[in-house]
């Protein structure tokens, strides 16, 4: 597991933990716990996405460097399919 993937997973889990604390505490907007943990959780979750993309790119690079072209092609095709399926959600 690459350092980018570990960092991405860790950031995502910390963001979800922030949201979990808010949920379990049952607080809403005017509460100071909500005002601190909600933006922190949002930042950590959304910051984890580019880190996971970097790990994906690193995996593709390693597969190409190791001459595993078939596996690299599967990664690239999977990324293309994922992007094409997500585009309509952002445009709507």
mmCIF file of C-alpha atoms in Angstrom:
data_model
loop_
_atom_site.group_PDB
_atom_site.id
_atom_site.type_symbol
_atom_site.label_atom_id
_atom_site.label_comp_id
_atom_site.label_asym_id
_atom_site.label_seq_id
_atom_site.Cartn_x
_atom_site.Cartn_y
_atom_site.Cartn_z
ATOM 1 C CA UNK A 1 0.000 0.000 0.000
ATOM 2 C CA UNK A 2 1.475 3.341 -1.053
ATOM 3 C CA UNK A 3 1.980 6.299 1.232
ATOM 4 C CA UNK A 4 -0.626 8.284 -0.763
ATOM 5 C CA UNK A 5 -3.250 5.588 -0.257
ATOM 6 C CA UNK A 6 -2.484 5.351 3.475
ATOM 7 C CA UNK A 7 -2.713 9.126 3.843
ATOM 8 C CA UNK A 8 -5.955 9.243 1.846
ATOM 9 C CA UNK A 9 -7.572 6.504 3.883
ATOM 10 C CA UNK A 10 -6.400 8.096 7.139
ATOM 11 C CA UNK A 11 -7.741 11.534 6.156
ATOM 12 C CA UNK A 12 -11.058 10.053 5.092
ATOM 13 C CA UNK A 13 -11.422 8.109 8.320
ATOM 14 C CA UNK A 14 -10.560 11.140 10.430
ATOM 15 C CA UNK A 15 -13.176 13.172 8.559
ATOM 16 C CA UNK A 16 -15.780 10.472 9.091
ATOM 17 C CA UNK A 17 -14.792 10.339 12.760
ATOM 18 C CA UNK A 18 -15.440 14.086 13.041
ATOM 19 C CA UNK A 19 -18.880 13.592 11.540
ATOM 20 C CA UNK A 20 -19.493 10.627 13.835
ATOM 21 C CA UNK A 21 -18.689 12.723 16.894
ATOM 22 C CA UNK A 22 -21.153 15.370 15.722
ATOM 23 C CA UNK A 23 -23.814 12.735 15.111
ATOM 24 C CA UNK A 24 -23.302 10.962 18.429
ATOM 25 C CA UNK A 25 -23.243 14.232 20.362
ATOM 26 C CA UNK A 26 -26.472 15.287 18.661
ATOM 27 C CA UNK A 27 -25.381 18.886 18.163
ATOM 28 C CA UNK A 28 -26.469 21.298 15.439
ATOM 29 C CA UNK A 29 -25.296 24.630 14.007
ATOM 30 C CA UNK A 30 -24.989 27.107 16.840
ATOM 31 C CA UNK A 31 -23.022 24.636 18.954
ATOM 32 C CA UNK A 32 -19.268 25.230 18.988
ATOM 33 C CA UNK A 33 -18.516 21.515 18.479
ATOM 34 C CA UNK A 34 -20.500 21.554 15.244
ATOM 35 C CA UNK A 35 -18.846 24.769 14.064
ATOM 36 C CA UNK A 36 -15.373 23.275 14.493
ATOM 37 C CA UNK A 37 -15.790 19.617 13.573
ATOM 38 C CA UNK A 38 -18.091 19.945 10.548
ATOM 39 C CA UNK A 39 -15.721 22.076 8.423
ATOM 40 C CA UNK A 40 -12.779 19.983 9.611
ATOM 41 C CA UNK A 41 -14.563 16.773 8.655
ATOM 42 C CA UNK A 42 -15.551 18.181 5.257
ATOM 43 C CA UNK A 43 -11.981 19.272 4.597
ATOM 44 C CA UNK A 44 -10.504 15.918 5.596
ATOM 45 C CA UNK A 45 -12.970 13.880 3.546
ATOM 46 C CA UNK A 46 -12.577 15.995 0.425
ATOM 47 C CA UNK A 47 -8.788 16.231 0.874
ATOM 48 C CA UNK A 48 -8.634 12.428 0.938
ATOM 49 C CA UNK A 49 -10.014 12.183 -2.610
ATOM 50 C CA UNK A 50 -6.986 13.758 -4.374
ATOM 51 C CA UNK A 51 -4.685 11.622 -2.247
ATOM 52 C CA UNK A 52 -6.498 8.487 -3.371
ATOM 53 C CA UNK A 53 -6.325 9.660 -6.987
ATOM 54 C CA UNK A 54 -2.566 10.164 -6.568
ATOM 55 C CA UNK A 55 -2.255 6.619 -5.246
ATOM 56 C CA UNK A 56 -4.227 5.381 -8.246
ATOM 57 C CA UNK A 57 -1.901 7.221 -10.638
ATOM 58 C CA UNK A 58 1.099 5.806 -8.759
ATOM 59 C CA UNK A 59 -0.281 2.290 -9.110
ATOM 60 C CA UNK A 60 -0.733 2.747 -12.855
ATOM 61 C CA UNK A 61 2.814 4.115 -13.150
ATOM 62 C CA UNK A 62 4.249 1.162 -11.211
ATOM 63 C CA UNK A 63 2.378 -1.331 -13.385
ATOM 64 C CA UNK A 64 3.620 0.335 -16.577
ATOM 65 C CA UNK A 65 7.164 0.492 -15.200
ATOM 66 C CA UNK A 66 6.980 -3.233 -14.333
ATOM 67 C CA UNK A 67 5.696 -3.921 -17.886
ATOM 68 C CA UNK A 68 2.357 -5.203 -16.648
ATOM 69 C CA UNK A 69 0.524 -3.444 -19.443
ATOM 70 C CA UNK A 70 -2.665 -5.470 -19.128
ATOM 71 C CA UNK A 71 -3.141 -4.569 -15.462
ATOM 72 C CA UNK A 72 -2.293 -0.928 -16.209
ATOM 73 C CA UNK A 73 -4.850 -0.947 -19.027
ATOM 74 C CA UNK A 74 -7.504 -2.296 -16.630
ATOM 75 C CA UNK A 75 -6.707 0.514 -14.162
ATOM 76 C CA UNK A 76 -6.930 3.148 -16.910
ATOM 77 C CA UNK A 77 -10.174 1.718 -18.311
ATOM 78 C CA UNK A 78 -11.637 1.535 -14.799
ATOM 79 C CA UNK A 79 -10.692 5.170 -14.156
ATOM 80 C CA UNK A 80 -12.216 6.249 -17.481
ATOM 81 C CA UNK A 81 -15.461 4.393 -16.765
ATOM 82 C CA UNK A 82 -15.646 5.882 -13.267
ATOM 83 C CA UNK A 83 -15.080 9.406 -14.599
ATOM 84 C CA UNK A 84 -17.647 8.960 -17.368
ATOM 85 C CA UNK A 85 -20.232 7.722 -14.869
ATOM 86 C CA UNK A 86 -19.586 10.646 -12.509
ATOM 87 C CA UNK A 87 -19.721 13.451 -15.097
ATOM 88 C CA UNK A 88 -23.549 13.422 -15.453
ATOM 89 C CA UNK A 89 -23.934 13.706 -11.672
ATOM 90 C CA UNK A 90 -21.852 16.898 -11.612
ATOM 91 C CA UNK A 91 -23.589 18.429 -14.614
ATOM 92 C CA UNK A 92 -27.108 17.905 -13.341
#
